Tab-separated table of C-alpha atoms in Angstrom:
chain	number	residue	atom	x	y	z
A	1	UNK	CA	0.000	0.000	0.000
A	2	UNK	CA	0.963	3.243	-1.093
A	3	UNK	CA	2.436	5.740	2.454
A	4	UNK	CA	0.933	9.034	3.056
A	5	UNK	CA	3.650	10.207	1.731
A	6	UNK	CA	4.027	8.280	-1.996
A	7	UNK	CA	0.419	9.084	-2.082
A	8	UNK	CA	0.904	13.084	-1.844
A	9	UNK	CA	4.357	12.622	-4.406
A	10	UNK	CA	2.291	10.501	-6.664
A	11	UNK	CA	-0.585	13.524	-7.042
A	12	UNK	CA	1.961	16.223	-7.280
A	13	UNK	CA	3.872	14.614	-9.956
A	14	UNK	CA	0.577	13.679	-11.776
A	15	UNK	CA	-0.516	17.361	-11.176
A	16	UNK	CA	-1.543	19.954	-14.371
A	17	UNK	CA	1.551	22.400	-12.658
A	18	UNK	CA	4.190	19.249	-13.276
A	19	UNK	CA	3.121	18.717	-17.011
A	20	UNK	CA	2.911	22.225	-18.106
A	21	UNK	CA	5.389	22.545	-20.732
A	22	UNK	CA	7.048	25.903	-21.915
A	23	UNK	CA	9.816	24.415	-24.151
A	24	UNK	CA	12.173	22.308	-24.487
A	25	UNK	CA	15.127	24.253	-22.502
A	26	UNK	CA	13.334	26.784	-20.355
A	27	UNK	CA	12.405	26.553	-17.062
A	28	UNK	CA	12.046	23.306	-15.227
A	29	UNK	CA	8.774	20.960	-15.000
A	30	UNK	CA	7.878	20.767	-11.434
A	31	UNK	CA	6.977	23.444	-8.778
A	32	UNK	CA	9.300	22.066	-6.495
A	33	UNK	CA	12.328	21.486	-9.283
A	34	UNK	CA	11.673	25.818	-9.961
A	35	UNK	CA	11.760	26.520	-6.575
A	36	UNK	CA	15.336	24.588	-5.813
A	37	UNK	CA	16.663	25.950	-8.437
A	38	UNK	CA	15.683	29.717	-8.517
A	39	UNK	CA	16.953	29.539	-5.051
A	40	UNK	CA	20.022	28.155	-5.384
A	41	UNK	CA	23.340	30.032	-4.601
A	42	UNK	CA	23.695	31.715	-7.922
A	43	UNK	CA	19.780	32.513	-8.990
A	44	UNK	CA	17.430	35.277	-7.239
A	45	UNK	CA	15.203	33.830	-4.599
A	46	UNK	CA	11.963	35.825	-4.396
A	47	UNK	CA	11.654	37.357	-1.947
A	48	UNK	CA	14.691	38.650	-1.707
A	49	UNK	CA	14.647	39.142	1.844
A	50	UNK	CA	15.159	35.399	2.457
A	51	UNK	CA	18.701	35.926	3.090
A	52	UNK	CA	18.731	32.011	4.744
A	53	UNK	CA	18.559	30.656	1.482
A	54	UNK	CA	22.430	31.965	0.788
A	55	UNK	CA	24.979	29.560	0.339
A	56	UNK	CA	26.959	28.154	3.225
A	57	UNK	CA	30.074	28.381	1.387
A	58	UNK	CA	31.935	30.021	-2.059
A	59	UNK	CA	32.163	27.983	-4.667
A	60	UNK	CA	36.254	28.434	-6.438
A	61	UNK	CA	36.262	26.850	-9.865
A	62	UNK	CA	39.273	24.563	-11.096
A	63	UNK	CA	41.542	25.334	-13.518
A	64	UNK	CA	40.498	24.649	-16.929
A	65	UNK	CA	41.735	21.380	-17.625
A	66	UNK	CA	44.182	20.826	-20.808
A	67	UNK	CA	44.450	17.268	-21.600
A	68	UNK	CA	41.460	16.150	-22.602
A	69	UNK	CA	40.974	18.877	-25.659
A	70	UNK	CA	38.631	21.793	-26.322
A	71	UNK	CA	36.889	23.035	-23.262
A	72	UNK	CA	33.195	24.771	-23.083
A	73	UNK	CA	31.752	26.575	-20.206
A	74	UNK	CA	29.432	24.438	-18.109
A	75	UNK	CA	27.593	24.055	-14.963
A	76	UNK	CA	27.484	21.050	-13.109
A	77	UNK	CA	24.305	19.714	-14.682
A	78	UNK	CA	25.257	20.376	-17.773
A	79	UNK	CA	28.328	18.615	-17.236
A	80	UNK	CA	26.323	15.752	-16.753
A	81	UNK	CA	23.950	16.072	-20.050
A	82	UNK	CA	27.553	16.478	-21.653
A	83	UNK	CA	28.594	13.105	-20.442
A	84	UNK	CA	25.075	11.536	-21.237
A	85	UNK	CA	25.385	12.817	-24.486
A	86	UNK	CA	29.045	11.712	-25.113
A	87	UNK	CA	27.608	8.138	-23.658
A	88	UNK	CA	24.475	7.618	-25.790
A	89	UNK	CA	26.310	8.805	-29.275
A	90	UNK	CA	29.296	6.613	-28.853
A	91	UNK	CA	27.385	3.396	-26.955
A	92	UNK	CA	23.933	2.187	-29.126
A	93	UNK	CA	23.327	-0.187	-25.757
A	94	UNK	CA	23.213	2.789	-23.670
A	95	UNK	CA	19.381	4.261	-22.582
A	96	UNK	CA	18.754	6.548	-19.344
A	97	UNK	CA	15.726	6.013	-18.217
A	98	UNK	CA	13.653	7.550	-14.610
A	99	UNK	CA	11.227	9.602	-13.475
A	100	UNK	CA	10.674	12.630	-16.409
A	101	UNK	CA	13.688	12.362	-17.550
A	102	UNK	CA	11.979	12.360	-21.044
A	103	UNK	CA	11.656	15.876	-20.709
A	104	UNK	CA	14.882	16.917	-19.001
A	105	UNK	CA	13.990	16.255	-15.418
A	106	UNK	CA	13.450	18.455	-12.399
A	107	UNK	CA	17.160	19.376	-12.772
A	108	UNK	CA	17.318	19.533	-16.700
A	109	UNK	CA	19.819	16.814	-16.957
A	110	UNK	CA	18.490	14.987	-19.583
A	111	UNK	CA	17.111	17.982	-21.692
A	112	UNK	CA	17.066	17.312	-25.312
A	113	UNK	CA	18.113	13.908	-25.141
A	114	UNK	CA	15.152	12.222	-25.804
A	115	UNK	CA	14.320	14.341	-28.885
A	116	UNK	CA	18.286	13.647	-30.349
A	117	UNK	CA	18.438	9.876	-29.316
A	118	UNK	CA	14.451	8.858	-29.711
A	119	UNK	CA	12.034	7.700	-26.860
A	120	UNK	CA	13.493	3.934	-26.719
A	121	UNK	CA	16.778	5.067	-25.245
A	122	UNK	CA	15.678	8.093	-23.164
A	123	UNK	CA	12.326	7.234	-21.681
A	124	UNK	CA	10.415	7.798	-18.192
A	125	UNK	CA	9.356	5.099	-15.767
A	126	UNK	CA	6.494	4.796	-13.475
A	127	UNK	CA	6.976	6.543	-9.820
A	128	UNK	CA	8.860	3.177	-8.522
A	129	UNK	CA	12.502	3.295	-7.573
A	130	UNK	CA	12.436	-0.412	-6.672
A	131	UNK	CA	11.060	-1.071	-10.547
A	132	UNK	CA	13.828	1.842	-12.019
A	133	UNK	CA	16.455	-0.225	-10.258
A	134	UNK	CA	14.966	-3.499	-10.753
A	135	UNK	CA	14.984	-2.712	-14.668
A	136	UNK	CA	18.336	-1.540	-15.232
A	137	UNK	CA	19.858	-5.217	-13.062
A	138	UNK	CA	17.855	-6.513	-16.049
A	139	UNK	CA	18.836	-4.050	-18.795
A	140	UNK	CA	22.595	-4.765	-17.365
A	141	UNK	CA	22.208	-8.207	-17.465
A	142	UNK	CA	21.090	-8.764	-21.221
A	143	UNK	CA	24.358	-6.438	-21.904
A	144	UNK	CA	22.779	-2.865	-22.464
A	145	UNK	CA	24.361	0.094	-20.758
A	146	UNK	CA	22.038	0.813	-17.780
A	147	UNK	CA	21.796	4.468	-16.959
A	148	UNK	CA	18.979	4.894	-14.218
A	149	UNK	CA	17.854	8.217	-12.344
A	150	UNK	CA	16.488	8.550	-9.052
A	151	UNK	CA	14.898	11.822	-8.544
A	152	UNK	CA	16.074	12.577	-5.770
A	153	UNK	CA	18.832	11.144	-3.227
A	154	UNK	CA	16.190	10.610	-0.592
A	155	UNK	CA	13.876	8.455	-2.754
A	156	UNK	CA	16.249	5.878	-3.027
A	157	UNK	CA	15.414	3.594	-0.159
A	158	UNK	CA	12.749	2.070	-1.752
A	159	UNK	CA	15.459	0.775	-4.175
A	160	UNK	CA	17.845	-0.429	-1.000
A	161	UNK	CA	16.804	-4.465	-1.508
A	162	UNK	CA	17.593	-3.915	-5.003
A	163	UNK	CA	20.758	-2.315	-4.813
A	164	UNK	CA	22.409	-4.037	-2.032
A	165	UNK	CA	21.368	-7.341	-2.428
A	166	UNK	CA	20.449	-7.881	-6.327
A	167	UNK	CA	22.802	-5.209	-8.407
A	168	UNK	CA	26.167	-6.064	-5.523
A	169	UNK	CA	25.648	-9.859	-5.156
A	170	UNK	CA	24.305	-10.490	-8.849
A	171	UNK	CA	28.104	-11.431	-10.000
A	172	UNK	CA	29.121	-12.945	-6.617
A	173	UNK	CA	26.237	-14.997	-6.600
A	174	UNK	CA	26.494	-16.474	-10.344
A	175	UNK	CA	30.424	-17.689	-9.810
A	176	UNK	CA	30.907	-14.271	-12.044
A	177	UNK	CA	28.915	-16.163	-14.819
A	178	UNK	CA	26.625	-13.430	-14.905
A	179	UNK	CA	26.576	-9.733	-13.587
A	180	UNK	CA	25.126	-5.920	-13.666
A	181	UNK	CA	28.104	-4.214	-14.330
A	182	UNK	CA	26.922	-1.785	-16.433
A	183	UNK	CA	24.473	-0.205	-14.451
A	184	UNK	CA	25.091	3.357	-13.283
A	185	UNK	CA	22.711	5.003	-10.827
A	186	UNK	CA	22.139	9.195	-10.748
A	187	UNK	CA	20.802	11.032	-8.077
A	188	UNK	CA	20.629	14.548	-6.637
A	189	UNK	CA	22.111	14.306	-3.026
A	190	UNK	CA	22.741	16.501	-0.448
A	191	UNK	CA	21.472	20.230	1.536
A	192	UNK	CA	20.485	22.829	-0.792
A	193	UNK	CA	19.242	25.490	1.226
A	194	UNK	CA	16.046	24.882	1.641
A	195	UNK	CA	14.862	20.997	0.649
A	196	UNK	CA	13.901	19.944	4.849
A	197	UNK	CA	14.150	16.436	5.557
A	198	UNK	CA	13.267	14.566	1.780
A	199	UNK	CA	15.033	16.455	-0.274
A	200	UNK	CA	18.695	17.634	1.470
A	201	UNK	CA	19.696	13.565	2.482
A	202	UNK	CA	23.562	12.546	2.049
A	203	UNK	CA	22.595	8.341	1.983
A	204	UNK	CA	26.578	7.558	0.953
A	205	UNK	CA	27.017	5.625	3.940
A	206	UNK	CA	24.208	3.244	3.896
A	207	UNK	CA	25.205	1.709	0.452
A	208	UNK	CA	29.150	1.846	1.973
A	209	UNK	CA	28.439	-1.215	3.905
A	210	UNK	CA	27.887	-3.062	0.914
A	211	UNK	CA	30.250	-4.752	-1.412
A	212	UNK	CA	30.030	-5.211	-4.711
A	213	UNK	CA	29.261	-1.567	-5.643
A	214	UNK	CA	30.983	1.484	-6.231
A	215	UNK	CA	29.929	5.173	-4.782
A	216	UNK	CA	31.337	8.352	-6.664
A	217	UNK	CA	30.408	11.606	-5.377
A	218	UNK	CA	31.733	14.163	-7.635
A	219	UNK	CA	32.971	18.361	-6.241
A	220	UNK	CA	32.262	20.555	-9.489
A	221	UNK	CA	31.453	20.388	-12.979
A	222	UNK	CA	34.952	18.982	-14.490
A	223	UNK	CA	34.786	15.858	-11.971
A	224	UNK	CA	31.445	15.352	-12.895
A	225	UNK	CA	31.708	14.515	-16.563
A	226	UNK	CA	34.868	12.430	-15.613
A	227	UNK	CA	33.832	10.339	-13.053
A	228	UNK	CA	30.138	10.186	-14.412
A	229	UNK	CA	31.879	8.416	-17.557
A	230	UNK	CA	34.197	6.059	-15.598
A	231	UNK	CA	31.223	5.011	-13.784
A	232	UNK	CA	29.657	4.202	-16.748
A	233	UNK	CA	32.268	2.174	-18.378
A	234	UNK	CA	32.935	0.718	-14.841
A	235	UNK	CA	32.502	-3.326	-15.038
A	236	UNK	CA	30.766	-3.087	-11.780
A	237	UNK	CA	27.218	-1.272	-10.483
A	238	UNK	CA	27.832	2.590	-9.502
A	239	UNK	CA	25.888	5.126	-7.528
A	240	UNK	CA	26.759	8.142	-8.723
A	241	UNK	CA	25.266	10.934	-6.420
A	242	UNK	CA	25.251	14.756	-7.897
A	243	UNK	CA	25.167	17.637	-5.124
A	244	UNK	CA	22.366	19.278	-6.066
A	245	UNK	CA	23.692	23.005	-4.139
A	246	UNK	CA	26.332	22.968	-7.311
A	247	UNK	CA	23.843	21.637	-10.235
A	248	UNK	CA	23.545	25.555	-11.513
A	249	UNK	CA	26.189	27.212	-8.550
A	250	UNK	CA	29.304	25.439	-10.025
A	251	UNK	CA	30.255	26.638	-13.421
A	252	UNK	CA	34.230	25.520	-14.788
A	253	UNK	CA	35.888	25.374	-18.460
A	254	UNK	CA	34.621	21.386	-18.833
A	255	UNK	CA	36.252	19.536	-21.875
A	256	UNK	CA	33.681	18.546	-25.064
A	257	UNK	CA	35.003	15.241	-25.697
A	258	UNK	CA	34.386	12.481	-23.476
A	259	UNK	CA	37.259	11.474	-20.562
A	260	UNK	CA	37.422	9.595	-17.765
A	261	UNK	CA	38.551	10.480	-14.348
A	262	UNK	CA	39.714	7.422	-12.129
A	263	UNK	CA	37.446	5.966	-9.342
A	264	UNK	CA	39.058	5.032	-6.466
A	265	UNK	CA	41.761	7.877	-6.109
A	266	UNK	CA	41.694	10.947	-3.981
A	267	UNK	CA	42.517	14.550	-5.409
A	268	UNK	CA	44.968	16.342	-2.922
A	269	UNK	CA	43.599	20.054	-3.896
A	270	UNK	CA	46.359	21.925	-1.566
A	271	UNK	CA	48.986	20.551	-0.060
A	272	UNK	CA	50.085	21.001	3.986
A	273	UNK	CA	51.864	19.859	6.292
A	274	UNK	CA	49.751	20.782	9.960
A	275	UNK	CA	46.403	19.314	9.143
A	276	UNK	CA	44.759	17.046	6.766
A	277	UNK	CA	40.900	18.177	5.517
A	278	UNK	CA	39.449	15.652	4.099
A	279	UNK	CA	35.732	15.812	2.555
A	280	UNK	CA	33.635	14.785	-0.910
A	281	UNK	CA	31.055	16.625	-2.648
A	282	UNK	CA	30.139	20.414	-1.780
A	283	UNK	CA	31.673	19.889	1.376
A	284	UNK	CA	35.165	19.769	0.079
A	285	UNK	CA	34.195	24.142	-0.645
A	286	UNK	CA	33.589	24.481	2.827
A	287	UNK	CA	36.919	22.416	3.783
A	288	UNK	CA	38.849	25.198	1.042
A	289	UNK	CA	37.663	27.698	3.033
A	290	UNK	CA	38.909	26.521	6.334
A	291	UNK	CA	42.135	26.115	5.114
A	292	UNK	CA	42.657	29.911	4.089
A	293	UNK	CA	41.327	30.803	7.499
A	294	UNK	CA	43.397	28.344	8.906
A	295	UNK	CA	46.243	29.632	7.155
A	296	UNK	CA	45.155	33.232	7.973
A	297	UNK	CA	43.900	33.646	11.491
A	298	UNK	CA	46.230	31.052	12.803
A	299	UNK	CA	49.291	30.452	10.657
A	300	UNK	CA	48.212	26.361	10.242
A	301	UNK	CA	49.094	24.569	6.907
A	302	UNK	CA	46.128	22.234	5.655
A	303	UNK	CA	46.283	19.838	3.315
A	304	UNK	CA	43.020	19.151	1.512
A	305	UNK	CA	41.799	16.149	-0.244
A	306	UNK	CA	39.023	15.712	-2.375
A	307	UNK	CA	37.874	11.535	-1.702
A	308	UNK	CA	36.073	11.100	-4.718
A	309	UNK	CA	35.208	7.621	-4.655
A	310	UNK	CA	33.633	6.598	-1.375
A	311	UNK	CA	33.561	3.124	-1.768
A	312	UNK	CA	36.456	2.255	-2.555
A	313	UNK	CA	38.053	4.507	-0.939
A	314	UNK	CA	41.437	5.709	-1.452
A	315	UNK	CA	43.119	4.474	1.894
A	316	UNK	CA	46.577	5.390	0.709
A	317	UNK	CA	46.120	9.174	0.031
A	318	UNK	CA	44.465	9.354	2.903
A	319	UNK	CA	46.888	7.912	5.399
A	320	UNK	CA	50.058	9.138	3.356
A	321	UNK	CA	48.971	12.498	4.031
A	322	UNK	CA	48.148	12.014	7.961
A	323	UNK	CA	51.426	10.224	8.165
A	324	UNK	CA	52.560	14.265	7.307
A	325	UNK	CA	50.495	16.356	9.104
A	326	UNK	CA	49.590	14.361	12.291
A	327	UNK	CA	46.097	15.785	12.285
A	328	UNK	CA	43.136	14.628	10.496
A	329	UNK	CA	39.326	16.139	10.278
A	330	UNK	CA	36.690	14.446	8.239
A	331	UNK	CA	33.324	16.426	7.017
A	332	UNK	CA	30.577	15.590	5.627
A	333	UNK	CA	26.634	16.292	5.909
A	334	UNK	CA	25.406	12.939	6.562
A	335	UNK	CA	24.462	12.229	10.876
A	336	UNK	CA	27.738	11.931	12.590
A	337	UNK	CA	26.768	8.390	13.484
A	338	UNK	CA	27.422	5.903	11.245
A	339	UNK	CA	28.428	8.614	8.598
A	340	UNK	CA	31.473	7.816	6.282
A	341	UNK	CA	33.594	9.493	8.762
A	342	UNK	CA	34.040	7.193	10.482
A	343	UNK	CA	35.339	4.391	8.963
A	344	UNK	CA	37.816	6.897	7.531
A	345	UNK	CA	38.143	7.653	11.030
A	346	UNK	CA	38.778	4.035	12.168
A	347	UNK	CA	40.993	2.969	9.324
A	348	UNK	CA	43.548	5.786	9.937
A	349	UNK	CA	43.732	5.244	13.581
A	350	UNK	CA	44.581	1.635	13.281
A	351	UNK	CA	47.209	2.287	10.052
A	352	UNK	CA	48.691	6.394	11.496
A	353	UNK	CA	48.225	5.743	15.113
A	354	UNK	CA	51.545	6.736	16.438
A	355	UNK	CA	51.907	9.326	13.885
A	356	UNK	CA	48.578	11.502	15.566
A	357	UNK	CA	48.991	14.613	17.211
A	358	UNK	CA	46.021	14.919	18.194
A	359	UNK	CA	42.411	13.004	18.676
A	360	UNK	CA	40.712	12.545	14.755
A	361	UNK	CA	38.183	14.966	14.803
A	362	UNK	CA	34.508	15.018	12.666
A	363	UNK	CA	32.165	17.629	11.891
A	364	UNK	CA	29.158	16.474	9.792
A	365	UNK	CA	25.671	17.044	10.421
A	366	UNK	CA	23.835	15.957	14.092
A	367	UNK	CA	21.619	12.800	14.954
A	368	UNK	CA	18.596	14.439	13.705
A	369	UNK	CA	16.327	14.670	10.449
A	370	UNK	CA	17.662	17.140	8.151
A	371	UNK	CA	15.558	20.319	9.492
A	372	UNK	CA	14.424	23.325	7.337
A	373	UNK	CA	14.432	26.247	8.934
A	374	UNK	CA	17.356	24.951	11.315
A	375	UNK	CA	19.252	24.014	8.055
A	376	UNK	CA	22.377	26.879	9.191
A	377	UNK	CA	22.292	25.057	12.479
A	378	UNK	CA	22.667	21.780	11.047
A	379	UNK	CA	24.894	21.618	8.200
A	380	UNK	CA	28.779	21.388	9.411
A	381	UNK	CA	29.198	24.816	8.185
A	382	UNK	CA	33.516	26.624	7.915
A	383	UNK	CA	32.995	28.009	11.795
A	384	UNK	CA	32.428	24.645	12.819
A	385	UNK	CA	35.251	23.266	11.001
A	386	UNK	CA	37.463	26.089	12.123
A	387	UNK	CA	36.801	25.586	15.579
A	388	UNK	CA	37.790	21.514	15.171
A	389	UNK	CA	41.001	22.763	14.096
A	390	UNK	CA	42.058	24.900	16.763
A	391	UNK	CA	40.987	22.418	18.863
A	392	UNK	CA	43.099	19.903	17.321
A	393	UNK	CA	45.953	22.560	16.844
A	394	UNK	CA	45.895	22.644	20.749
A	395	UNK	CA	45.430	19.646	21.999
């Protein structure tokens, strides 16, 4: 039986406001899709009194990169259409397939897909994340190139039984005879001001306790497209989970041409030798920050790494870099409790113990639902960060 809740998503997504169109590249399709995005960091909220809707940190592009030919400017969703696009034109397996992604989706990542690959490779599903999920094991399995979207990060749970123990088992389970490996799975993740407790989850660590799949989260437009398309050509089932705050926020010099960006290995982003900062997705732009007012206010040298990959992680980097700096904080959004943290947490303590300075320290969100109007209290914001390491600094 349908919740309370699938009930009310099922009539506002069947609702005259969700199917109004108004072209093919303007504006988005839902109420709730326009709202997100006019309000996020780099569009005018209305009113414009709402100051809470403001970004809790700056977003500092990357360098243009210059080895994988010409370069376009992009924001992060259209980073991702790019890499659809480069996917679908040079695989005729591949088809994306979800809830309106026909049209472009809340987020416009699929815009004008549909209309330049046909409606057999870029098609919408019913409102069923266990059936999206459930159809691309299959689609995987008879050898297509899987490319499944779930609407949002928070609506994935009802595809848990399918991801963790169908799509990670499926070649464990056959003696490798058979197996899903080319099934990639999108979804918006994280806080973006304003989504309250279903749409602002970070569910990375759930899926982390299961082998058998890999989880990318991505920090700007030029990782996007590269790990996006290495988790598509990946012989093994991927979550690949886009932080919505950055879908229109982010905007870097992305290359045209398809490359790949390997899973697995952390990005050291600024080198130090006090500290190590250590973070994935938007939070790696609050992490930047603390290291220039670390730098700043109390003459500390961070190093900052960008994980990446969460499962697997990159152990090495990691530990290399604590091995250095004798100090190590770890932030994400997720509850403290369970969060990724801490098995990063655990695993450098058992291989850096007697190189610590000081106590590992993490600063993620608290043990609650994601609140909305609490949402500055909540999210592990630079102050909080910046407080861990002068803590840490004098221990």
């Amino acid at each position: 039986a349908l919740t309370a809740m699938a009930s009310t998503r099922l009539f506002l997504r069947a609702s005259p406001v969700k199917s109004s169109l108004t072209g093919l590249t303007g504006g988005v399709r839902s109420s709730l899709g326009l709202t997100l995005l006019k309000r996020s960091p780099d569009c005018t909220a209305k009113p414009k009194a709402q100051r809470r809707h403001a970004a809790h940190f700056s977003y500092h592009p990357d360098p243009a990169p210059t080895q994988y030919g010409p370069t376009q400017k992009m924001n992060l969703f259209q980073s991702v259409t790019s890499a659809l696009d480069n996917t679908l034109a040079g695989d005729p397996t591949a088809v994306i397939f979800g809830e309106d992604v026909a049209f472009g989706g809340v987020f416009r990542c699929t815009v004008g897909l549909r209309d330049k690959y046909g409606k057999d490779r870029v098609f919408n599903t019913p409102l069923c994340e266990q059936g999206i999920v459930g159809f691309g094991i299959g689609a995987a399995v008879a050898g297509a190139t899987a490319i499944a979207e779930i609407q949002f990060a928070d609506y994935i749970y009802p595809a848990f039984d399918q991801i963790v123990n169908e799509a990670a088992k499926y070649r464990y389970r056959s003696g490798n005879m058979y197996d899903c490996g080319k099934l990639t799975i999108r979804s918006p993740w994280g806080c973006v001001g304003h989504g309250s407790i279903y749409h602002s989850q970070s569910p990375e660590a759930f899926f982390a306790h299961c082998p058998g799949i890999k989880i990318v989260v991505p920090r700007g437009p030029v990782q996007a497209k590269g790990l996006l398309l290495s988790c598509i050509t990946d012989q093994n089932p991927c979550i690949f989970f886009e932080p919505k705050i950055l879908y229109r926020a982010a905007v870097e010099q992305v290359p045209t041409e398809a490359y790949q960006i390997p899973l697995s290995q952390a990005e050291v982003l600024q080198e130090g030798s006090d500290l190590t900062l250590v973070a994935w997705g938007t939070q790696v732009h609050v992490l930047r920050e603390v290291a220039a007012m670390a730098q700043e206010k109390l003459g500390v040298s961070c190093e900052l790494i960008d994980l990446q990959t969460i499962l697997p992680w990159d152990t090495e980097t990691v530990c290399k870099s604590v091995v250095k700096t004798g100090r190590l904080l770890v932030s994400h959004e997720a509850p403290v409790t369970g969060g990724f943290a801490a098995e990063i947490s655990s695993t450098v303590q058992e291989e850096c113990f007697l190189n610590l300075e000081a106590p590992i320290s993490r600063v993620c969100g608290y043990d609650t639902p994601f609140p909305h109007i609490f949402e500055p209290f909540y999210i592990p914001d630079k102050w909080k960060c910046f407080e861990a390491v002068k803590r840490m600094i004098n221990y």
